[in-house]
């Protein structure tokens, strides 16, 4: 009996197709979609047709494909982070107005940090994180804060793995990472100069909900100089405000 | 021969399941998902299992289902409106700082306006729009601006349909709507007191790309009094700034 296209594998292929759209490749032809998702062009073309039909992908006048507005709508209107984002935005704005450069809100997802929101000044120092972008936890100040308060099993898995380097300052030694996590828990913030980019310092603090659980990291990216630490009190105050709004 | 679950219908059912999560019901049991999506519990349960496996839904410790972070990530990282949002955010922040209350960015999607971003003051006047929320085009100032510059066929379809009312001020007469659209094109903005909520005035202006095409509406919601019109110059200036950043 020939293997029929079951629901599972069809859904899996649809997901693979959606995954082929990235910030660097937001617009693709069917051929590119097939190549990136590892599917035959005919299969890709058929599933793309259904995805376009449901509005999850959209096809431009040039036949190029993009993520559909409907997908964004379905994902955003009931997003699990919606109440967190709503509570955080006024504080993120205040923080951005006072500290300038980039102000960001991030959460833990598996063993990555994922950035939910970012407010950026037009002339801000370089920043590699982006909305809906991921970074391994040990690299950025937001990730290190989330890792410092993460469940023990997440910490152990991260510490047991090779730690990828972004700059000479990135923490790649597990013992040094463990010490840094202890320090973050003791002092209540992470300040990592040049860990993501040599010219930028990330400073992050935990955001706690009404139960005292760390649910997010609030951070700013500033130029890599001695004034960076001055952002800490503003961050701590904003994180308390968000926590209060979450209650 | 029994009808097998084809790829198409399986994907369609997955979409129906995702659609059952809304801002008012962001967290559902499998039984609720089945009822809302019109599927048998067994079918819903099987597809939910696959969606959870792909991270498109997530299951909490209480077994309740939510939209998964992965869905939000896939939808957001390559969103078609990403560059628009990035260009608009600094201006939206400035506008919000100066005008207070709500500042919003919206685009046309089919025959609806969909809100991409909203910055709100903590004590802002009431506002019914929300991020990833939709409204029929004739109701809000953003929608009326987008409709005023929409393709003729969209305008004719909207004008041919019954026009739903939200308040006694909502435009429900097609002739009056047609006159309003002409006025918006002539004066370059829409100012609609009490059309969405009796206590609020929406003021919206078009955002144009480098080709002069209207790609979005920028709006503020302020209290429904005589000072509302004072927001127009700030809106027009911000919309020009966004247009320049888009080039």
Short mmCIF file of N, CA and C in Angstrom, two decimals, chain A residues 4-8 10-12 14-15 18-23 26 46-47 50-51 54 56 66-82 85-86 89-91 93-94 96 107-109 114-120 122 130-132 134, chain B residues 4-8 10-12 14-15 18-23 26 46-47 50-51 54 56 66-82 85-86 89-91 93-94 96 107-109 114-120 122 130-132 134:
data_model
loop_
_atom_site.label_atom_id
_atom_site.label_comp_id
_atom_site.label_asym_id
_atom_site.label_seq_id
_atom_site.Cartn_x
_atom_site.Cartn_y
_atom_site.Cartn_z
N UNK A 4 0.19 7.26 2.09
CA UNK A 4 -0.61 8.44 1.74
C UNK A 4 -0.11 9.64 2.54
N UNK A 5 -0.42 10.80 2.01
CA UNK A 5 -0.05 12.03 2.73
C UNK A 5 -0.93 12.13 3.97
N UNK A 6 -0.41 11.83 5.13
CA UNK A 6 -1.22 11.91 6.34
C UNK A 6 -1.24 13.35 6.83
N UNK A 7 -2.18 13.60 7.70
CA UNK A 7 -2.31 14.94 8.26
C UNK A 7 -1.02 15.40 8.89
N UNK A 8 -0.42 14.51 9.66
CA UNK A 8 0.80 14.87 10.37
C UNK A 8 1.88 15.41 9.44
N UNK A 10 1.74 16.36 6.45
CA UNK A 10 1.35 17.53 5.69
C UNK A 10 1.51 18.79 6.52
N UNK A 11 1.08 18.71 7.77
CA UNK A 11 1.24 19.83 8.68
C UNK A 11 2.72 20.10 8.92
N UNK A 12 3.49 19.01 9.07
CA UNK A 12 4.93 19.17 9.29
C UNK A 12 5.58 19.88 8.11
N UNK A 14 4.04 21.93 6.04
CA UNK A 14 3.59 23.33 6.07
C UNK A 14 4.47 24.13 7.04
N UNK A 15 4.77 23.53 8.18
CA UNK A 15 5.63 24.21 9.16
C UNK A 15 7.02 24.44 8.57
N UNK A 18 6.86 27.35 6.29
CA UNK A 18 6.81 28.63 7.02
C UNK A 18 8.18 28.97 7.61
N UNK A 19 8.91 27.92 8.03
CA UNK A 19 10.23 28.14 8.63
C UNK A 19 11.27 28.63 7.63
N UNK A 20 10.98 28.47 6.35
CA UNK A 20 11.98 28.91 5.36
C UNK A 20 11.99 30.43 5.18
N UNK A 21 11.00 31.11 5.73
CA UNK A 21 10.99 32.59 5.68
C UNK A 21 11.69 33.13 6.92
N UNK A 22 12.73 33.93 6.72
CA UNK A 22 13.52 34.45 7.83
C UNK A 22 13.69 35.97 7.67
N UNK A 23 14.23 36.63 8.69
CA UNK A 23 14.43 38.09 8.55
C UNK A 23 15.31 38.43 7.34
N UNK A 26 12.78 37.34 3.72
CA UNK A 26 11.34 37.44 3.98
C UNK A 26 10.49 37.21 2.74
N UNK A 46 2.20 22.77 -4.10
CA UNK A 46 0.85 22.40 -3.68
C UNK A 46 0.55 22.94 -2.28
N UNK A 47 1.50 22.73 -1.36
CA UNK A 47 1.24 23.16 0.03
C UNK A 47 1.24 24.69 0.10
N UNK A 50 -2.13 25.94 -0.70
CA UNK A 50 -3.07 25.87 0.42
C UNK A 50 -2.79 26.96 1.45
N UNK A 51 -1.50 27.19 1.72
CA UNK A 51 -1.13 28.22 2.71
C UNK A 51 -1.59 29.59 2.23
N UNK A 54 -5.30 29.99 2.76
CA UNK A 54 -5.68 30.28 4.14
C UNK A 54 -5.14 31.63 4.61
N UNK A 56 -2.06 32.29 5.18
CA UNK A 56 -0.87 32.15 6.01
C UNK A 56 0.38 32.58 5.24
N UNK A 66 5.44 35.72 0.64
CA UNK A 66 5.77 36.32 1.92
C UNK A 66 4.89 35.69 2.98
N UNK A 67 5.26 35.87 4.24
CA UNK A 67 4.40 35.46 5.34
C UNK A 67 3.12 36.28 5.26
N UNK A 68 1.98 35.64 5.43
CA UNK A 68 0.70 36.34 5.29
C UNK A 68 0.32 37.10 6.55
N UNK A 69 -0.46 38.16 6.34
CA UNK A 69 -0.93 38.96 7.47
C UNK A 69 -1.76 38.11 8.43
N UNK A 70 -2.49 37.12 7.87
CA UNK A 70 -3.35 36.27 8.68
C UNK A 70 -2.54 35.46 9.70
N UNK A 71 -1.36 35.00 9.29
CA UNK A 71 -0.51 34.24 10.22
C UNK A 71 -0.09 35.13 11.38
N UNK A 72 0.34 36.35 11.04
CA UNK A 72 0.75 37.30 12.07
C UNK A 72 -0.42 37.59 13.02
N UNK A 73 -1.61 37.75 12.42
CA UNK A 73 -2.79 38.05 13.22
C UNK A 73 -3.12 36.90 14.19
N UNK A 74 -3.13 35.66 13.66
CA UNK A 74 -3.44 34.50 14.51
C UNK A 74 -2.43 34.37 15.64
N UNK A 75 -1.17 34.64 15.31
CA UNK A 75 -0.11 34.46 16.30
C UNK A 75 -0.12 35.59 17.34
N UNK A 76 -0.51 36.80 16.92
CA UNK A 76 -0.37 37.96 17.79
C UNK A 76 -1.59 38.22 18.66
N UNK A 77 -2.77 37.98 18.11
CA UNK A 77 -3.96 38.41 18.86
C UNK A 77 -4.17 37.61 20.13
N UNK A 78 -3.70 36.36 20.16
CA UNK A 78 -3.84 35.55 21.37
C UNK A 78 -2.47 35.10 21.89
N UNK A 79 -1.43 35.90 21.58
CA UNK A 79 -0.08 35.52 21.98
C UNK A 79 0.02 35.37 23.50
N UNK A 80 0.76 34.34 23.94
CA UNK A 80 0.88 34.09 25.38
C UNK A 80 1.56 35.25 26.11
N UNK A 81 2.31 36.06 25.36
CA UNK A 81 3.08 37.15 25.96
C UNK A 81 2.35 38.48 25.85
N UNK A 82 1.09 38.43 25.43
CA UNK A 82 0.35 39.65 25.20
C UNK A 82 0.19 40.51 26.45
N UNK A 85 3.54 42.00 27.42
CA UNK A 85 3.88 43.10 26.52
C UNK A 85 3.07 44.35 26.84
N UNK A 86 1.77 44.18 27.04
CA UNK A 86 0.91 45.32 27.34
C UNK A 86 1.35 46.00 28.64
N UNK A 89 5.00 47.83 27.91
CA UNK A 89 5.24 48.87 26.91
C UNK A 89 5.41 50.28 27.49
N UNK A 90 4.52 50.74 28.40
CA UNK A 90 4.73 52.10 28.92
C UNK A 90 6.10 52.25 29.60
N UNK A 91 6.53 51.23 30.33
CA UNK A 91 7.81 51.30 31.03
C UNK A 91 8.97 51.22 30.04
N UNK A 93 8.89 52.34 27.05
CA UNK A 93 8.97 53.67 26.44
C UNK A 93 9.69 54.66 27.34
N UNK A 94 9.32 54.67 28.64
CA UNK A 94 9.96 55.58 29.59
C UNK A 94 11.47 55.32 29.63
N UNK A 96 13.33 53.88 27.40
CA UNK A 96 13.94 54.26 26.14
C UNK A 96 14.13 55.77 26.06
N UNK A 107 11.96 37.06 26.68
CA UNK A 107 11.55 35.93 27.53
C UNK A 107 12.36 34.69 27.18
N UNK A 108 12.30 33.73 28.10
CA UNK A 108 12.94 32.44 27.90
C UNK A 108 12.05 31.59 27.01
N UNK A 109 12.65 30.95 25.99
CA UNK A 109 11.89 29.96 25.21
C UNK A 109 12.81 28.78 24.98
N UNK A 114 14.27 34.93 23.52
CA UNK A 114 13.56 35.44 22.36
C UNK A 114 13.09 36.85 22.69
N UNK A 115 13.36 37.79 21.77
CA UNK A 115 13.08 39.20 22.01
C UNK A 115 11.67 39.54 21.55
N UNK A 116 10.84 40.02 22.49
CA UNK A 116 9.44 40.33 22.20
C UNK A 116 9.25 41.73 21.66
N UNK A 117 10.01 42.67 22.22
CA UNK A 117 9.85 44.06 21.81
C UNK A 117 11.19 44.76 21.89
N UNK A 118 11.35 45.74 21.04
CA UNK A 118 12.56 46.55 21.08
C UNK A 118 12.21 47.95 20.64
N UNK A 119 12.62 48.93 21.40
CA UNK A 119 12.49 50.33 20.99
C UNK A 119 13.90 50.84 20.74
N UNK A 120 14.11 51.44 19.57
CA UNK A 120 15.47 51.84 19.18
C UNK A 120 15.51 53.31 18.79
N UNK A 122 17.11 56.34 16.58
CA UNK A 122 17.57 56.32 15.19
C UNK A 122 19.09 56.25 15.09
N UNK A 130 16.84 41.24 17.51
CA UNK A 130 15.70 41.85 16.83
C UNK A 130 14.42 41.19 17.30
N UNK A 131 13.30 41.85 17.01
CA UNK A 131 12.03 41.32 17.47
C UNK A 131 11.83 39.94 16.87
N UNK A 132 11.39 39.01 17.73
CA UNK A 132 11.21 37.62 17.35
C UNK A 132 12.54 36.96 16.99
N UNK A 134 16.17 35.19 18.10
CA UNK A 134 16.64 34.31 19.18
C UNK A 134 18.13 34.43 19.35
N UNK B 4 -9.69 9.42 3.12
CA UNK B 4 -8.53 9.57 4.01
C UNK B 4 -8.33 11.05 4.31
N UNK B 5 -7.64 11.30 5.41
CA UNK B 5 -7.31 12.69 5.78
C UNK B 5 -6.27 13.21 4.79
N UNK B 6 -6.68 14.03 3.86
CA UNK B 6 -5.71 14.56 2.90
C UNK B 6 -4.96 15.71 3.53
N UNK B 7 -3.84 16.04 2.92
CA UNK B 7 -3.02 17.16 3.43
C UNK B 7 -3.83 18.42 3.54
N UNK B 8 -4.61 18.70 2.50
CA UNK B 8 -5.36 19.95 2.48
C UNK B 8 -6.26 20.10 3.69
N UNK B 10 -6.35 18.55 6.40
CA UNK B 10 -5.66 18.52 7.68
C UNK B 10 -5.10 19.90 8.00
N UNK B 11 -4.53 20.55 7.01
CA UNK B 11 -4.01 21.90 7.19
C UNK B 11 -5.16 22.85 7.51
N UNK B 12 -6.26 22.67 6.78
CA UNK B 12 -7.44 23.53 7.01
C UNK B 12 -7.92 23.38 8.45
N UNK B 14 -6.09 22.44 11.01
CA UNK B 14 -5.10 23.07 11.90
C UNK B 14 -5.34 24.58 11.96
N UNK B 15 -5.66 25.18 10.81
CA UNK B 15 -5.94 26.62 10.78
C UNK B 15 -7.18 26.93 11.61
N UNK B 18 -6.24 26.92 15.18
CA UNK B 18 -5.51 28.14 15.56
C UNK B 18 -6.47 29.33 15.66
N UNK B 19 -7.46 29.36 14.78
CA UNK B 19 -8.43 30.46 14.77
C UNK B 19 -9.32 30.48 16.00
N UNK B 20 -9.40 29.35 16.72
CA UNK B 20 -10.28 29.33 17.90
C UNK B 20 -9.67 30.09 19.09
N UNK B 21 -8.40 30.45 19.00
CA UNK B 21 -7.78 31.25 20.06
C UNK B 21 -7.92 32.73 19.72
N UNK B 22 -8.55 33.49 20.61
CA UNK B 22 -8.81 34.90 20.36
C UNK B 22 -8.35 35.72 21.57
N UNK B 23 -8.34 37.06 21.44
CA UNK B 23 -7.93 37.88 22.59
C UNK B 23 -8.79 37.59 23.83
N UNK B 26 -7.70 33.34 25.08
CA UNK B 26 -6.34 32.97 24.70
C UNK B 26 -5.91 31.61 25.23
N UNK B 46 -6.04 15.04 18.20
CA UNK B 46 -4.92 14.54 17.40
C UNK B 46 -4.16 15.73 16.77
N UNK B 47 -4.90 16.66 16.17
CA UNK B 47 -4.24 17.77 15.49
C UNK B 47 -3.57 18.70 16.50
N UNK B 50 -0.21 17.41 17.28
CA UNK B 50 0.81 17.75 16.29
C UNK B 50 1.21 19.22 16.40
N UNK B 51 0.22 20.09 16.62
CA UNK B 51 0.52 21.51 16.73
C UNK B 51 1.41 21.78 17.95
N UNK B 54 4.96 20.78 17.15
CA UNK B 54 5.69 21.77 16.34
C UNK B 54 5.86 23.10 17.07
N UNK B 56 3.54 25.17 17.73
CA UNK B 56 2.58 26.19 17.28
C UNK B 56 1.50 26.43 18.34
N UNK B 66 -2.49 27.15 24.67
CA UNK B 66 -2.28 28.54 24.28
C UNK B 66 -1.56 28.54 22.94
N UNK B 67 -1.59 29.69 22.26
CA UNK B 67 -0.80 29.85 21.05
C UNK B 67 0.67 29.72 21.44
N UNK B 68 1.45 28.99 20.66
CA UNK B 68 2.85 28.75 20.99
C UNK B 68 3.75 29.90 20.59
N UNK B 69 4.83 30.02 21.33
CA UNK B 69 5.81 31.06 21.02
C UNK B 69 6.37 30.89 19.60
N UNK B 70 6.48 29.63 19.16
CA UNK B 70 7.03 29.35 17.84
C UNK B 70 6.16 29.95 16.72
N UNK B 71 4.85 29.92 16.90
CA UNK B 71 3.95 30.49 15.89
C UNK B 71 4.18 32.00 15.80
N UNK B 72 4.26 32.64 16.97
CA UNK B 72 4.50 34.08 17.01
C UNK B 72 5.85 34.40 16.35
N UNK B 73 6.83 33.57 16.64
CA UNK B 73 8.17 33.78 16.08
C UNK B 73 8.15 33.67 14.55
N UNK B 74 7.54 32.60 14.04
CA UNK B 74 7.49 32.40 12.59
C UNK B 74 6.75 33.55 11.91
N UNK B 75 5.67 34.01 12.57
CA UNK B 75 4.85 35.06 11.97
C UNK B 75 5.54 36.42 12.04
N UNK B 76 6.33 36.64 13.09
CA UNK B 76 6.86 37.98 13.34
C UNK B 76 8.21 38.22 12.70
N UNK B 77 9.07 37.20 12.68
CA UNK B 77 10.44 37.44 12.25
C UNK B 77 10.51 37.79 10.77
N UNK B 78 9.56 37.32 9.97
CA UNK B 78 9.58 37.65 8.55
C UNK B 78 8.28 38.35 8.14
N UNK B 79 7.63 39.03 9.10
CA UNK B 79 6.35 39.67 8.83
C UNK B 79 6.48 40.69 7.69
N UNK B 80 5.46 40.73 6.81
CA UNK B 80 5.54 41.64 5.67
C UNK B 80 5.56 43.11 6.11
N UNK B 81 5.09 43.36 7.32
CA UNK B 81 5.00 44.74 7.81
C UNK B 81 6.19 45.12 8.67
N UNK B 82 7.21 44.26 8.68
CA UNK B 82 8.33 44.47 9.56
C UNK B 82 9.07 45.78 9.29
N UNK B 85 6.93 48.73 10.32
CA UNK B 85 6.94 48.88 11.77
C UNK B 85 8.25 49.47 12.27
N UNK B 86 9.37 48.96 11.76
CA UNK B 86 10.67 49.47 12.19
C UNK B 86 10.82 50.95 11.86
N UNK B 89 8.24 53.04 14.33
CA UNK B 89 8.27 53.03 15.79
C UNK B 89 8.82 54.31 16.42
N UNK B 90 9.98 54.83 15.95
CA UNK B 90 10.48 56.06 16.60
C UNK B 90 9.47 57.21 16.49
N UNK B 91 8.80 57.33 15.35
CA UNK B 91 7.83 58.41 15.17
C UNK B 91 6.58 58.16 16.02
N UNK B 93 6.57 56.67 18.84
CA UNK B 93 6.95 57.03 20.21
C UNK B 93 6.92 58.54 20.42
N UNK B 94 7.47 59.30 19.46
CA UNK B 94 7.48 60.76 19.57
C UNK B 94 6.04 61.27 19.65
N UNK B 96 3.38 59.69 20.53
CA UNK B 96 2.76 59.29 21.78
C UNK B 96 3.21 60.18 22.93
N UNK B 107 -2.75 48.99 8.98
CA UNK B 107 -2.71 48.77 7.53
C UNK B 107 -4.02 48.16 7.05
N UNK B 108 -4.19 48.22 5.73
CA UNK B 108 -5.35 47.62 5.08
C UNK B 108 -5.09 46.12 4.93
N UNK B 109 -6.08 45.30 5.28
CA UNK B 109 -5.98 43.86 4.99
C UNK B 109 -7.34 43.42 4.49
N UNK B 114 -6.29 46.53 10.09
CA UNK B 114 -5.67 45.70 11.12
C UNK B 114 -4.59 46.54 11.81
N UNK B 115 -4.60 46.54 13.14
CA UNK B 115 -3.70 47.40 13.91
C UNK B 115 -2.39 46.68 14.20
N UNK B 116 -1.28 47.27 13.74
CA UNK B 116 0.03 46.65 13.88
C UNK B 116 0.69 46.98 15.20
N UNK B 117 0.54 48.22 15.62
CA UNK B 117 1.20 48.67 16.84
C UNK B 117 0.32 49.69 17.52
N UNK B 118 0.42 49.73 18.83
CA UNK B 118 -0.29 50.74 19.59
C UNK B 118 0.52 51.07 20.82
N UNK B 119 0.74 52.34 21.06
CA UNK B 119 1.36 52.79 22.29
C UNK B 119 0.29 53.50 23.09
N UNK B 120 0.14 53.13 24.35
CA UNK B 120 -0.94 53.67 25.16
C UNK B 120 -0.42 54.24 26.46
N UNK B 122 -0.96 55.13 30.43
CA UNK B 122 -1.63 54.34 31.45
C UNK B 122 -3.02 54.88 31.76
N UNK B 130 -7.00 47.01 19.17
CA UNK B 130 -5.86 46.39 19.84
C UNK B 130 -4.92 45.81 18.81
N UNK B 131 -3.72 45.50 19.24
CA UNK B 131 -2.74 44.98 18.31
C UNK B 131 -3.26 43.67 17.71
N UNK B 132 -3.11 43.57 16.38
CA UNK B 132 -3.62 42.42 15.63
C UNK B 132 -5.13 42.36 15.66
N UNK B 134 -8.88 43.69 14.35
CA UNK B 134 -9.46 44.14 13.09
C UNK B 134 -10.70 44.96 13.35
#
